[in-house]
Short mmCIF file of C-alpha atoms in Angstrom, two decimals:
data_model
loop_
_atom_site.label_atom_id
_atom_site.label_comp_id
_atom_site.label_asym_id
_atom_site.label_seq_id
_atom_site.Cartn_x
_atom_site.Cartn_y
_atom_site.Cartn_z
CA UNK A 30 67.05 -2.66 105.74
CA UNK A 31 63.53 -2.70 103.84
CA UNK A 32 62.62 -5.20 106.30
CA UNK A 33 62.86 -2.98 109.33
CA UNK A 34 60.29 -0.64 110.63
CA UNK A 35 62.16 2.39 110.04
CA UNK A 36 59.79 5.67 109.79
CA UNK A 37 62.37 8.26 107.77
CA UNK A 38 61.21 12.21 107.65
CA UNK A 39 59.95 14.18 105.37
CA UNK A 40 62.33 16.13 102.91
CA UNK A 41 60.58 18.95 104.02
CA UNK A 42 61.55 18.19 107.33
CA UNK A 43 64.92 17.40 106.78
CA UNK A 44 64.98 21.08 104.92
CA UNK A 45 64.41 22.41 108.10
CA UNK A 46 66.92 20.75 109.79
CA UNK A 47 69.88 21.79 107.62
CA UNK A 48 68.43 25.08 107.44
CA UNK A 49 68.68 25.64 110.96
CA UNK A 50 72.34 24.73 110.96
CA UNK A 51 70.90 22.20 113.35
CA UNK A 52 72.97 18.57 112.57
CA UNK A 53 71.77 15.18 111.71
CA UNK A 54 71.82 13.17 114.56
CA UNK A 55 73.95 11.39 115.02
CA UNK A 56 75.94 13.24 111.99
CA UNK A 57 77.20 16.87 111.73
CA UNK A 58 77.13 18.96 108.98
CA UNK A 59 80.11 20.34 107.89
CA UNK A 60 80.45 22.74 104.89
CA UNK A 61 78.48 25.99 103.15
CA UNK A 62 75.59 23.68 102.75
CA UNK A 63 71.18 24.23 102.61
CA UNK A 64 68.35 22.33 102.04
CA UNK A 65 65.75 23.21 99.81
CA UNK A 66 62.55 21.98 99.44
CA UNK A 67 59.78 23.38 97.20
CA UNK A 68 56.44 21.78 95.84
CA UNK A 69 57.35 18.22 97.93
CA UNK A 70 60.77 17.81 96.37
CA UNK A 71 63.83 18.44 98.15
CA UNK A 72 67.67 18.15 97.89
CA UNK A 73 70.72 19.04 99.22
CA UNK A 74 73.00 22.00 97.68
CA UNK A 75 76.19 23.26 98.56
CA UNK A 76 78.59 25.89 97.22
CA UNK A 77 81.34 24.16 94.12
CA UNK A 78 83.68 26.41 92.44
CA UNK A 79 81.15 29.47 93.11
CA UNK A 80 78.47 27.04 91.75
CA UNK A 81 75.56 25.93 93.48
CA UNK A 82 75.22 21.88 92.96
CA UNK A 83 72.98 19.60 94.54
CA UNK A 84 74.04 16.56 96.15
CA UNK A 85 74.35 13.21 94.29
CA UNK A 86 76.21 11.00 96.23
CA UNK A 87 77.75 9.51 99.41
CA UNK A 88 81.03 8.62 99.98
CA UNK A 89 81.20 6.61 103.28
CA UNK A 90 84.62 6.54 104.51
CA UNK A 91 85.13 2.68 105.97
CA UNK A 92 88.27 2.49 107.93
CA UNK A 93 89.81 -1.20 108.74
CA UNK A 94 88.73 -1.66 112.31
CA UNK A 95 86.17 -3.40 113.86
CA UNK A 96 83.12 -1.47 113.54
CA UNK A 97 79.54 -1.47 114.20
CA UNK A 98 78.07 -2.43 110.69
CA UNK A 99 74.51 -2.38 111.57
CA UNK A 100 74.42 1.30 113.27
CA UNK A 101 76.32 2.73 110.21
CA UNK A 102 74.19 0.94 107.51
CA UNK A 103 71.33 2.60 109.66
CA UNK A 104 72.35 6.10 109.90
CA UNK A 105 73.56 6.08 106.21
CA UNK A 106 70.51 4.74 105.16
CA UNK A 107 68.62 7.71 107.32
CA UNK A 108 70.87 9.90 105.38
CA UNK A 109 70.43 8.84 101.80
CA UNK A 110 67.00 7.81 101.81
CA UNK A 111 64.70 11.12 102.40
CA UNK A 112 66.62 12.79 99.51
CA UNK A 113 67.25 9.47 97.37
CA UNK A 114 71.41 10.09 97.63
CA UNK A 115 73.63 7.13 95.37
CA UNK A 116 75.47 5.33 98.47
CA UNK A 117 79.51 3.99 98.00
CA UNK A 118 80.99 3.04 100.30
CA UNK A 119 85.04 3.72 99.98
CA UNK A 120 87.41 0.85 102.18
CA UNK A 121 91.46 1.96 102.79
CA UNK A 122 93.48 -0.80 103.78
CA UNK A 123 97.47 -0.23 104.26
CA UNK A 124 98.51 -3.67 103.20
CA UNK A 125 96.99 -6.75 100.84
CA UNK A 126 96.92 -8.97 103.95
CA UNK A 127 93.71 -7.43 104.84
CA UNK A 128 91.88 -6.81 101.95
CA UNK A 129 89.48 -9.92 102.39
CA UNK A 130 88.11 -8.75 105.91
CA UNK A 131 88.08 -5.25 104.03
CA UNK A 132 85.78 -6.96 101.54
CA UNK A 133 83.71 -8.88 103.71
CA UNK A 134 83.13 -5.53 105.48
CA UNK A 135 81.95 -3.63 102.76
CA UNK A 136 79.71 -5.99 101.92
CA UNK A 137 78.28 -6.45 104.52
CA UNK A 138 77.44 -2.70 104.82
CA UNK A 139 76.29 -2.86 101.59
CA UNK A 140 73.78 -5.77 102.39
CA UNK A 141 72.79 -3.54 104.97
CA UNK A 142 72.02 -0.33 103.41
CA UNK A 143 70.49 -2.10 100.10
CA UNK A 144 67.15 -0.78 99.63
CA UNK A 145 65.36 -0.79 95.69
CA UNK A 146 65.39 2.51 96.04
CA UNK A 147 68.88 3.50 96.44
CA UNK A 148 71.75 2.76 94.04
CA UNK A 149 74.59 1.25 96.63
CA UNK A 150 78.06 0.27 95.84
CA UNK A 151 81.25 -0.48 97.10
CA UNK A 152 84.89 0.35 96.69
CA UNK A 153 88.90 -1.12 98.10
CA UNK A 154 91.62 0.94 97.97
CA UNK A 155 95.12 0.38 99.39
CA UNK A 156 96.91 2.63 100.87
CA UNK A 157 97.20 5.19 103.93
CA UNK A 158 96.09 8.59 102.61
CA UNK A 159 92.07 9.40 102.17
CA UNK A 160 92.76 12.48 100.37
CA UNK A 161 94.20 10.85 97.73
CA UNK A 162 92.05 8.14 96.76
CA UNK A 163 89.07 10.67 97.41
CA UNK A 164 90.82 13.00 95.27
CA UNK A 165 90.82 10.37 92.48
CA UNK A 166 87.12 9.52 92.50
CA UNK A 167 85.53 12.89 93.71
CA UNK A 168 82.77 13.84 91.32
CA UNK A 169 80.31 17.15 91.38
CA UNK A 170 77.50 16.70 93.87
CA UNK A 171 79.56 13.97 95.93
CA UNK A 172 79.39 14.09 99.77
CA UNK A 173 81.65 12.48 102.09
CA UNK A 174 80.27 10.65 105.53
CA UNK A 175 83.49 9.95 107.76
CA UNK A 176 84.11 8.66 111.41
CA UNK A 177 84.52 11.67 114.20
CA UNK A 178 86.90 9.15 116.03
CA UNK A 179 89.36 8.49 112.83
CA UNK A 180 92.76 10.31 113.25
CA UNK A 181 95.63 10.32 110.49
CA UNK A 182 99.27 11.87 109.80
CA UNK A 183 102.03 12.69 111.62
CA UNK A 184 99.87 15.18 114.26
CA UNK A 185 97.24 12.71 114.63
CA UNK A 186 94.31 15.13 113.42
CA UNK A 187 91.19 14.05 112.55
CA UNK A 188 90.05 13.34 109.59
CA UNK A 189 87.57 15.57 109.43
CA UNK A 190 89.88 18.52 109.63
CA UNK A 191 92.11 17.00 106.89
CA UNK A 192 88.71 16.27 104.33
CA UNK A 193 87.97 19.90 104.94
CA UNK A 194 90.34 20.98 102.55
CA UNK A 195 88.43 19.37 99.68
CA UNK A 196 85.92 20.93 97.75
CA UNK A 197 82.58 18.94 99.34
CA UNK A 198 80.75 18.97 101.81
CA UNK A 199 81.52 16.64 104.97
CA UNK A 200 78.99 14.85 107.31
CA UNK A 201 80.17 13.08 110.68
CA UNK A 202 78.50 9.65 112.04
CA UNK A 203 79.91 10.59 116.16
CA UNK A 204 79.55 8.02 118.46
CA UNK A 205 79.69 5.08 116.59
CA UNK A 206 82.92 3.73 117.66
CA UNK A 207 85.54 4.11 120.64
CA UNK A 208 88.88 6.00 119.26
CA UNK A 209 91.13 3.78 116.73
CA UNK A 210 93.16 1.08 118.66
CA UNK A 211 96.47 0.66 116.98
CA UNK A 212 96.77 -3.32 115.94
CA UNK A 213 100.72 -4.83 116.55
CA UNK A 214 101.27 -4.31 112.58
CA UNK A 215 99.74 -0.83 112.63
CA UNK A 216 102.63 0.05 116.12
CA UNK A 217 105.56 -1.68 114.38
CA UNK A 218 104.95 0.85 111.26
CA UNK A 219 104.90 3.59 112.99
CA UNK A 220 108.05 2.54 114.68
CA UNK A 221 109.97 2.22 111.80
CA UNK A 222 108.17 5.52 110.64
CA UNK A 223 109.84 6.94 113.95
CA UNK A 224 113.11 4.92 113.52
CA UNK A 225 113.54 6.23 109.75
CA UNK A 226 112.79 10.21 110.82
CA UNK A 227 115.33 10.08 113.56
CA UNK A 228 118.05 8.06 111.37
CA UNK A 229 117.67 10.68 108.74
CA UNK A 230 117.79 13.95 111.50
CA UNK A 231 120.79 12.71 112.82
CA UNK A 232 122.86 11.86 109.13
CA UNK A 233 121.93 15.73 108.17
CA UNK A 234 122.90 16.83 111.66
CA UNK A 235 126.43 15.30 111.31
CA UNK A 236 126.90 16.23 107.94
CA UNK A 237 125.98 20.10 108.75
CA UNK A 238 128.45 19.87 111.63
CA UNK A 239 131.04 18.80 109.04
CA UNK A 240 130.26 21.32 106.79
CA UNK A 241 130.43 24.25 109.74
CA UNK A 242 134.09 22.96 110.41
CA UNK A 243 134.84 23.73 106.70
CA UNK A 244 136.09 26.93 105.35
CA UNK A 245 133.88 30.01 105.93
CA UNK A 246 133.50 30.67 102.48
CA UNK A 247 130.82 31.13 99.87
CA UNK A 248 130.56 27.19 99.31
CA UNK A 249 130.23 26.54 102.77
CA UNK A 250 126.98 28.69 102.96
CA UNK A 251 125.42 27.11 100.01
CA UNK A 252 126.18 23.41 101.26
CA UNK A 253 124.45 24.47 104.80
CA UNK A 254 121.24 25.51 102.68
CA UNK A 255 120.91 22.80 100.24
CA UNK A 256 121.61 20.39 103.07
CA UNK A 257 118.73 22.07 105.30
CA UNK A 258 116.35 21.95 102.07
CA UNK A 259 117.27 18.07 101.45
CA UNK A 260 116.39 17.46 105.01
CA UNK A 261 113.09 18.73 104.79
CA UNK A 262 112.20 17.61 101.57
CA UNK A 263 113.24 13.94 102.77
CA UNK A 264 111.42 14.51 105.73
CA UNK A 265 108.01 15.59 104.28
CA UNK A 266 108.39 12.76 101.49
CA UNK A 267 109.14 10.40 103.97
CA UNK A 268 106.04 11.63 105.77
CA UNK A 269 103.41 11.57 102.67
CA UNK A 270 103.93 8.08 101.70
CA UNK A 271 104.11 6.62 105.35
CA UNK A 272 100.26 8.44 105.72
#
């Protein structure tokens, strides 16, 4: 990256920007956030528990598909450099078989976005669920970069709307890559995710039916209840680990 010609702006330009509510091209600004620049220093703040903290760090979300490495070591390094942000970026892989394209992704992006002025790292989780490993390495002053195309959970939302109930602010890289394309592993888990949720529908709808056929008395009522609450506890559980 230090060997490319790239002219970044002024903080007090970027100040401007963010000021404006205007976004980043190509990333969007997402939270209660301002620049502020004063005597040729500037930073990024955002509201924290009622506090006003300026921003540290990125967290660049890297999911596990084929993605343009160059473009996003380019706009992260756009983003970090003017107001000398730490850079880490976080990898989620659902299963051990692909941790070593994981790896060889991250550093890549890494190599990338290396400058001797910025402090970049790099981090592997596995697992399904972004909240939680964000959850677990979330520090004041963080700031997470995600893809606009990335969709997760049962409703398919996008991860952007999911971040957006933690406490930091959220910037989108748009345009970067098509929508996700489900690989043949990632299909045949969300068939058995499919195959498990009807299995378990149909046990509890059988086993209410048997219970309505018993005797209308106080029993019967609280057997219909606690078998409706099992159901949707088993049902939501089900659905938080298959995320």
């Amino acid at each position: 990256m230090t060997d490319s010609p790239v002219k970044s702006k002024s903080p007090p330009e970027l100040s401007v920007l963010i000021q404006k509510d205007e976004p980043v091209p190509p990333a969007t600004l997402d939270d209660d956030s301002l620049a502020i620049g004063s005597s040729g220093m500037a930073g990024l703040f955002h509201v924290e528990d009622q506090r006003l903290v300026s921003a540290k760090r990125l967290i660049v979300l890297v999911p596990n598909w084929d993605v343009d490495e160059v473009e996003i070591a380019r706009q992260v390094w756009k983003l970090a450099m003017p107001l000398g942000l730490a850079v880490l970026f976080l990898g989620l892989c659902t299963d051990i078989t692909e941790e070593l394209s994981m790896h060889r992704r991250l550093a890549t992006l890494a190599s990338l976005t290396r400058d001797p002025r910025l402090s970049v790292d790099t981090r592997l989780e596995i697992g399904r669920n972004w909240m939680r490993k964000l959850k677990a390495i979330l520090q004041s002053g963080d700031v997470v970069v995600c893809h606009a195309e990335q969709r997760v959970g049962f409703w398919r939302i996008t991860l952007r709307e999911q971040l957006s109930k933690l406490n930091a602010p959220i910037w989108t890289l748009e345009g970067i890559h098509p929508p996700m394309k489900s690989s043949a592993f990632a299909k045949t888990k969300e068939a058995i995710f499919w195959l498990v949720s009807i299995v378990v529908i149909v046990v509890f709808f059988w086993l209410q039916v048997s219970i309505v056929h018993m005797s209308k008395d106080w029993a019967h009522s609280v057997l219909i209840y606690l078998s409706m609450l099992s159901e949707i506890g088993l049902l939501w559980i089900w659905h938080s680990v298959s995320m």
